[in-house]
Short mmCIF file of C-alpha atoms in Angstrom, two decimals:
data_model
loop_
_atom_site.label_atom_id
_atom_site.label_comp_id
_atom_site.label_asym_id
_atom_site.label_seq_id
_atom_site.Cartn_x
_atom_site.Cartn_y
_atom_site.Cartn_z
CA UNK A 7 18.65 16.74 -16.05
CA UNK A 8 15.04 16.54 -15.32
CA UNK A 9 12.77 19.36 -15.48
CA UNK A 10 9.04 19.86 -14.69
CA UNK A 11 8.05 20.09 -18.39
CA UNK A 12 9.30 16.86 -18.79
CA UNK A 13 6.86 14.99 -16.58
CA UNK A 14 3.73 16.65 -18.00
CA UNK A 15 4.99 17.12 -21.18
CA UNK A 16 1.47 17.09 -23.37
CA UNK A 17 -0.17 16.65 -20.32
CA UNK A 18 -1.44 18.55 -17.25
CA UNK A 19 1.18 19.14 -14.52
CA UNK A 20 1.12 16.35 -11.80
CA UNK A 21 -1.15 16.31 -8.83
CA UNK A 22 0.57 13.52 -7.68
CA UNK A 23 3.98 12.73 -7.14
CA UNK A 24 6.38 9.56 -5.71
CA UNK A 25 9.90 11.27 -5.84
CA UNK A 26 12.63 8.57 -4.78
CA UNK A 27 15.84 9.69 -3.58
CA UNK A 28 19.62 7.95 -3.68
CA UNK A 29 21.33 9.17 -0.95
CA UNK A 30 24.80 8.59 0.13
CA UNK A 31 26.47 9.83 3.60
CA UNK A 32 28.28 13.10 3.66
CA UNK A 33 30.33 12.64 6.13
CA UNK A 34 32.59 9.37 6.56
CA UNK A 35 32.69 9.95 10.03
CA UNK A 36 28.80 9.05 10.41
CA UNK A 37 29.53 5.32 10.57
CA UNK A 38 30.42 5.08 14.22
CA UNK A 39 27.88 7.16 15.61
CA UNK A 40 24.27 5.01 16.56
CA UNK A 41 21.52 6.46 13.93
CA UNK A 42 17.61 6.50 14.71
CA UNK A 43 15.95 3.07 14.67
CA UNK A 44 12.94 5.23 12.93
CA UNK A 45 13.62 7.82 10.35
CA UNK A 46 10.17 9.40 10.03
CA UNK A 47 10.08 12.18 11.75
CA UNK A 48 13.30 13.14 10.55
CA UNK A 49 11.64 13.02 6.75
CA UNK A 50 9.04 14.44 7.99
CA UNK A 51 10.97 17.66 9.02
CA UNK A 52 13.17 17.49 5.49
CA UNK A 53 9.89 17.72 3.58
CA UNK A 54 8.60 20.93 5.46
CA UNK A 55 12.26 22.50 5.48
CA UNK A 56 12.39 22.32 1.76
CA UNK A 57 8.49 23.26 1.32
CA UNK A 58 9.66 26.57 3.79
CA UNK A 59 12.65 27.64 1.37
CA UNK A 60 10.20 27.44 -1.56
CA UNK A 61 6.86 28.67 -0.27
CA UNK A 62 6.45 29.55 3.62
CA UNK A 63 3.03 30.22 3.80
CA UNK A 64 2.43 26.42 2.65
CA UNK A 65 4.60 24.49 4.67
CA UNK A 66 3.40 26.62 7.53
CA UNK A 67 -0.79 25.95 6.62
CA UNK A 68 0.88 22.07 6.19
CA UNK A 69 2.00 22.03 9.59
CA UNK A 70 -0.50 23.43 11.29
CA UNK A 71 -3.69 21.90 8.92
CA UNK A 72 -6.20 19.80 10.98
CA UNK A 73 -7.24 16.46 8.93
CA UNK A 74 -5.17 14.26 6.28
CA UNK A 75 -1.91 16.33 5.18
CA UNK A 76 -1.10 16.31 1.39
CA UNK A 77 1.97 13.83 1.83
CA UNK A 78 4.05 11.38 2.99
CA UNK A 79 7.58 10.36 3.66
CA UNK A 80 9.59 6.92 4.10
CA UNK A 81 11.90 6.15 6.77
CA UNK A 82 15.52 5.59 5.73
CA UNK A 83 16.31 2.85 3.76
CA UNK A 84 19.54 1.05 3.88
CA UNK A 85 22.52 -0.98 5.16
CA UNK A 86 22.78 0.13 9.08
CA UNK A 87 25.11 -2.48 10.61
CA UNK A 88 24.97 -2.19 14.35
CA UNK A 89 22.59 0.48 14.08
CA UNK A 90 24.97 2.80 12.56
CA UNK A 91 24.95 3.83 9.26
CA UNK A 92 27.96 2.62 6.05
CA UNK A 93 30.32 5.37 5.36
CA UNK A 94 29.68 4.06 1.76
CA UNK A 95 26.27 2.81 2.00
CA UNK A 96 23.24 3.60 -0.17
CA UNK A 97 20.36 4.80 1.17
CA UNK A 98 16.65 5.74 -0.03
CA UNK A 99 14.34 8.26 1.23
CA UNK A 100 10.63 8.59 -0.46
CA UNK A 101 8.60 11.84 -0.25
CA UNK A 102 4.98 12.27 -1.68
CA UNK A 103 2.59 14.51 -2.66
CA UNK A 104 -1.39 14.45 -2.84
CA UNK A 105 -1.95 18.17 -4.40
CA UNK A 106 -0.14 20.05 -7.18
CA UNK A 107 0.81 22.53 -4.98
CA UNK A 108 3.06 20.57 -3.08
CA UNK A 109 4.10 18.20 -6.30
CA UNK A 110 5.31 21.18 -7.66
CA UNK A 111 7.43 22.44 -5.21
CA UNK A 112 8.95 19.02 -4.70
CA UNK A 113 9.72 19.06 -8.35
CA UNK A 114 11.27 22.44 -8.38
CA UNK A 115 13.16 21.23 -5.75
CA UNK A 116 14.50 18.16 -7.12
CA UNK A 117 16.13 20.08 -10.37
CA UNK A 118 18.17 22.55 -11.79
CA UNK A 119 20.05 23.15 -8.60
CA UNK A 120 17.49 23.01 -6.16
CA UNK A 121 17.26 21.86 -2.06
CA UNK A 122 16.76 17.89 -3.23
CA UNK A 123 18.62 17.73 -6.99
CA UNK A 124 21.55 15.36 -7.02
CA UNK A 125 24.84 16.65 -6.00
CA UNK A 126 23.33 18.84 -3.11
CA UNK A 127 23.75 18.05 1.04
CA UNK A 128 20.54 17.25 2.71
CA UNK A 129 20.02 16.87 6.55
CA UNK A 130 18.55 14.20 8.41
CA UNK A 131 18.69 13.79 12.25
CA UNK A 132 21.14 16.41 12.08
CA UNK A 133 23.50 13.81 9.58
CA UNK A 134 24.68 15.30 6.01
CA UNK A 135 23.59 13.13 3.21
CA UNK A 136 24.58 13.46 -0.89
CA UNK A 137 21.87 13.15 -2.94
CA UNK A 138 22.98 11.12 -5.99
CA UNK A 139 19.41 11.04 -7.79
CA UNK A 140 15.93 11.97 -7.44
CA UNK A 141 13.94 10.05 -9.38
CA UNK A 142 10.28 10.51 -10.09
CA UNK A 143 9.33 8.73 -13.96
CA UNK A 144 7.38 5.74 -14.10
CA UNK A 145 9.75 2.99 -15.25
CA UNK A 146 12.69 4.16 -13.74
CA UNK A 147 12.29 3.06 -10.04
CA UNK A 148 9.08 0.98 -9.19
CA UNK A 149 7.82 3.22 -6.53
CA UNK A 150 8.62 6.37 -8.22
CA UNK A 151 5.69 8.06 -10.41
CA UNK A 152 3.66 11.48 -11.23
CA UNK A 153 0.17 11.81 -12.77
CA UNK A 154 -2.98 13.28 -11.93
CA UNK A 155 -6.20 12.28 -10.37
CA UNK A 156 -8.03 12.59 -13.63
CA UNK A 157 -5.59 9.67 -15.22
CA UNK A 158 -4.91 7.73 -12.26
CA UNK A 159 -9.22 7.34 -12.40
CA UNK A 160 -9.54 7.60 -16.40
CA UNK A 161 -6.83 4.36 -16.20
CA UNK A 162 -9.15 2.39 -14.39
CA UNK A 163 -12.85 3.65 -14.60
CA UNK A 164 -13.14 4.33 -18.01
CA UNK A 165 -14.55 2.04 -20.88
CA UNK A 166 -12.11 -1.21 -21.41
CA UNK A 167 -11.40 -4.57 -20.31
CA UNK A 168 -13.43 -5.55 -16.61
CA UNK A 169 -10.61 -5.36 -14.35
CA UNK A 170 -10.05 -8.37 -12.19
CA UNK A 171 -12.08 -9.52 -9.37
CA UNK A 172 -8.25 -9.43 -7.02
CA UNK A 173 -6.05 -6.42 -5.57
CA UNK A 174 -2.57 -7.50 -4.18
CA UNK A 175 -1.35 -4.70 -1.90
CA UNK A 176 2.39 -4.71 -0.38
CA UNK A 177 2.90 -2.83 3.18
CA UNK A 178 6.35 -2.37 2.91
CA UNK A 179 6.18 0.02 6.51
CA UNK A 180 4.17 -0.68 9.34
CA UNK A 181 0.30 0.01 8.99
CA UNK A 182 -2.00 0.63 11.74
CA UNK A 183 -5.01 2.24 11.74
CA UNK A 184 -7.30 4.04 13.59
CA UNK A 185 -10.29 2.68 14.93
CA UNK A 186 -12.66 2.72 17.91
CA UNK A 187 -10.09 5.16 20.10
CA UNK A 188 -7.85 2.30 19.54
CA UNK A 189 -4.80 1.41 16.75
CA UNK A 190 -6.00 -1.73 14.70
CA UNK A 191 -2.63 -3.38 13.09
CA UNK A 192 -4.31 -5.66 10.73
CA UNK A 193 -5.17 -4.26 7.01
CA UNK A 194 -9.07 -5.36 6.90
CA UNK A 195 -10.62 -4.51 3.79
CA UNK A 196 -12.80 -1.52 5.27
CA UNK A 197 -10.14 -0.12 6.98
CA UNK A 198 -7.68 -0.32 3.99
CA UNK A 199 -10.02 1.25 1.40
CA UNK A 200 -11.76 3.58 3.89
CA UNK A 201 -8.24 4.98 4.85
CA UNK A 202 -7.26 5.81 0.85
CA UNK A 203 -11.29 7.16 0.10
CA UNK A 204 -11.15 9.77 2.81
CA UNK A 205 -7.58 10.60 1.11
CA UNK A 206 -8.68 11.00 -1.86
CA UNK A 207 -12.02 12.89 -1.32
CA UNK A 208 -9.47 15.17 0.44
CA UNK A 209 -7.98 16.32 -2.18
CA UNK A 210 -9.08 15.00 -5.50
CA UNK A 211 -11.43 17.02 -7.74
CA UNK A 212 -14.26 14.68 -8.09
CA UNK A 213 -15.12 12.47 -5.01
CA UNK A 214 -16.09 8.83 -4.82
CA UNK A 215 -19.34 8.51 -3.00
CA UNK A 216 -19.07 7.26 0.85
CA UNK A 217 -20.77 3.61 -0.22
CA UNK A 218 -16.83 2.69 -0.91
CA UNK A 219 -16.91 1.68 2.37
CA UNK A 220 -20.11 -0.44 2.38
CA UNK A 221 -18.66 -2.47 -0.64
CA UNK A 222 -14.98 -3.09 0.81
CA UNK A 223 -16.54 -4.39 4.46
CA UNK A 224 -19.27 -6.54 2.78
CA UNK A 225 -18.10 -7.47 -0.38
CA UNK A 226 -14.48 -7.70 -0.28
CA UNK A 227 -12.66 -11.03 1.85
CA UNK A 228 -8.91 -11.04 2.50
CA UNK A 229 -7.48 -13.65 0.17
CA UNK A 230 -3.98 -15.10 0.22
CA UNK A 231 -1.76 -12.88 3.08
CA UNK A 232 1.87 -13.21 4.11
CA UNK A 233 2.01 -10.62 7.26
CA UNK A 234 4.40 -10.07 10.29
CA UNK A 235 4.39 -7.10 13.35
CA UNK A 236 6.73 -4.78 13.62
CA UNK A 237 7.17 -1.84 16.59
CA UNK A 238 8.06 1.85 15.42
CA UNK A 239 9.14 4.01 18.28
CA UNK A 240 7.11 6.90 18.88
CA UNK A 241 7.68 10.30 20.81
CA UNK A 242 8.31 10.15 24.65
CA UNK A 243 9.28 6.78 24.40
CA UNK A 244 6.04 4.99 23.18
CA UNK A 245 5.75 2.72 20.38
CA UNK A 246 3.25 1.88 17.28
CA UNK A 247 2.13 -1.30 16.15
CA UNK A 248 1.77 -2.29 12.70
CA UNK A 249 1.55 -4.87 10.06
CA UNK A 250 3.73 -5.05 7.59
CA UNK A 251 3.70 -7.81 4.62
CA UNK A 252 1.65 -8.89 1.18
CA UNK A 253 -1.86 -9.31 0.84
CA UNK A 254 -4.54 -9.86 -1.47
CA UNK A 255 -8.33 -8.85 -1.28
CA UNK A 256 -11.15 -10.67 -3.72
CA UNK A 257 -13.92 -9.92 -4.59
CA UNK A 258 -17.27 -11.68 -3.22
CA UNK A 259 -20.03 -9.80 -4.87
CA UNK A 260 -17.94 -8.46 -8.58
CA UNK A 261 -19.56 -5.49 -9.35
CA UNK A 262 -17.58 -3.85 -12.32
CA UNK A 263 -17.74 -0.34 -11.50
CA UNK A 264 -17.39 -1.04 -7.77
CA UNK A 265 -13.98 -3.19 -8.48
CA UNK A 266 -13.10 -0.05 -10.81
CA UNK A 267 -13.09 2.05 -7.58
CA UNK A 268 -11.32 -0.16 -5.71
CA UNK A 269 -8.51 -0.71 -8.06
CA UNK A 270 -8.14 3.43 -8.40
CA UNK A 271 -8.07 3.10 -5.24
CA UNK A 272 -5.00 0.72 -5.05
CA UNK A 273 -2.94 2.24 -7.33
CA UNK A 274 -3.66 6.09 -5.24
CA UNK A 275 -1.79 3.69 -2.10
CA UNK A 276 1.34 4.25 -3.94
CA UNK A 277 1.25 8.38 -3.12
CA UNK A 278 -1.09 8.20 -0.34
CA UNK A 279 0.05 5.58 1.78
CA UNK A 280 -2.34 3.64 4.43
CA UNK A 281 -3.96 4.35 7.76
CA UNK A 282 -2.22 6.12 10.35
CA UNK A 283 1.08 8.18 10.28
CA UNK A 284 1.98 8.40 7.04
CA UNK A 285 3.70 11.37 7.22
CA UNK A 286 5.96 9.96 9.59
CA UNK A 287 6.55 6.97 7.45
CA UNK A 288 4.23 4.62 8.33
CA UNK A 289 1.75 2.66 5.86
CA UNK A 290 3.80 3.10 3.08
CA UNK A 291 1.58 1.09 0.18
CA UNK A 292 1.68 -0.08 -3.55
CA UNK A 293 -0.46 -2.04 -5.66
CA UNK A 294 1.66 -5.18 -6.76
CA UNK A 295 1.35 -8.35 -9.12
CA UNK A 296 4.23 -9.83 -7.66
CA UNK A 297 5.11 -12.00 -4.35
CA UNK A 298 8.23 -10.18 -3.15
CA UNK A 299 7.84 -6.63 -3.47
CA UNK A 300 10.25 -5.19 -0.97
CA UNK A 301 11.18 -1.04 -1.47
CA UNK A 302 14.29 -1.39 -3.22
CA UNK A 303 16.95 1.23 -2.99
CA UNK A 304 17.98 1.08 -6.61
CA UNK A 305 17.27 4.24 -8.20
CA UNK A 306 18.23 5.48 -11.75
#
């Protein structure tokens, strides 16, 4: 059994947090009802319900804060044949945090008995799921990690090798963004990197200076890309837009400190997400080195 000691062990307790969840259905009946084509909202409400047993006032200054919310949640992931979901299928959910406030409470929650740990029910769309792990180390699931703003920076800014003149991002959820009173579906550079700067000087201790923007629209070209549409249904019947798909920016004008930035920057995607409606499981993110990068449900 995990505890929170364990992840910061030596170190200062996590401001950010990827916690992965296994999940199996509760209730063998599930299978022949039709499930949700999006899961989003339903994650959304699962993070806030366990954020309310552990600390109202929070979840309640969550749900009603103005600006970028510290987190974000998948959609369900898994085997749904004929839009219904496997009696014995196994599914993954992914909930984030951006402050230690809300890390921690995740964490509390994940252990020694608590509202996510493995063994316990959790609801979704008003269907009873088994958790069968919550996993949060780096190493054991590849979008599963905790660390703080200070090393996720240190890692990259500090004195070492240059880091390379390429980021390869994977949008495993649809990303959209916001832009002009209109939702832009394609991951430009500015729009990427301006989304995960105004994240980040949201909530991290020491800002990056607004010029992050300058250097990803002038100085950063979209490389080598592999990306495809998809719809997610929205409330009242609407739907979103968004790309989904692998792509990799380079570097035009390699500035070392600049490229520093914008590889902190890349690895933040991983908690953070991208663009719009994150916390309803869109623009879910990660840095990758690798060509097929798909969220796995494997969990350990």
């Amino acid at each position: 059994m995990h505890d929170v000691s364990s992840v910061s062990e030596g170190k200062q307790p996590p401001d950010l947090l990827s916690l992965v969840l296994a999940l199996r259905p509760a209730d063998q009946a599930e299978g022949s009802e039709p499930t949700p084509t999006w899961w989003g909202r339903a994650a959304h409400a699962l993070l806030l319900r366990v954020l309310r047993e552990a600390d109202a006032n929070l979840a309640v200054a969550l749900h009603d804060e103005e600006g970028p919310r510290p987190f974000t949640v998948s959609s369900l992931l898994g085997p749904m044949p004929e839009g219904r979901l496997a009696p014995d299928g196994s599914y993954t959910l992914r909930l984030t945090a951006l402050c230690r406030e809300v890390a921690e409470r995740l964490l509390q929650a994940a252990q020694d008995g608590g509202a996510l740990a493995p063994g316990r029910i959790v609801e979704l769309d008003y269907r009873p799921f088994r958790v069968t792990a919550a996993t949060w180390q780096d190493g054991q699931h590849r979008w599963a990690g905790a660390t703080t703003y200070a090393e996720l920076a240190a890692a990259r800014l500090a004195s070492g090798p240059p880091v390379s003149r390429q980021i390869v991002l994977q949008f495993t959820s649809p990303t959209t963004f916001k832009s002009q009173e209109r939702h832009m579906p394609i991951p430009l550079p500015e729009l990427v990197f301006g989304s995960l700067w105004e994240r980040w000087n949201a909530f991290a201790p020491i800002a990056f200076p607004p010029e992050v923007r300058r250097y990803a629209a002038e100085c950063l070209a979209v490389g080598r890309f592999h990306l495809s549409s998809r719809a997610v249904p929205m409330k009242e019947g609407g739907m979103r837009v968004g790309g989904v798909g692998q792509i990799t920016y380079v570097s035009l004008n390699y500035d070392r400190y600049w490229m520093s930035v914008m590889h902190t920057l890349a690895a933040y995607a991983l908690y953070a997400g991208v663009g719009a409606g994150t916390t309803m499981g869109l623009g879910q993110c990660r840095r990758s080195e690798e060509h097929t990068s798909e969220l796995q449900s494997r969990s350990t």
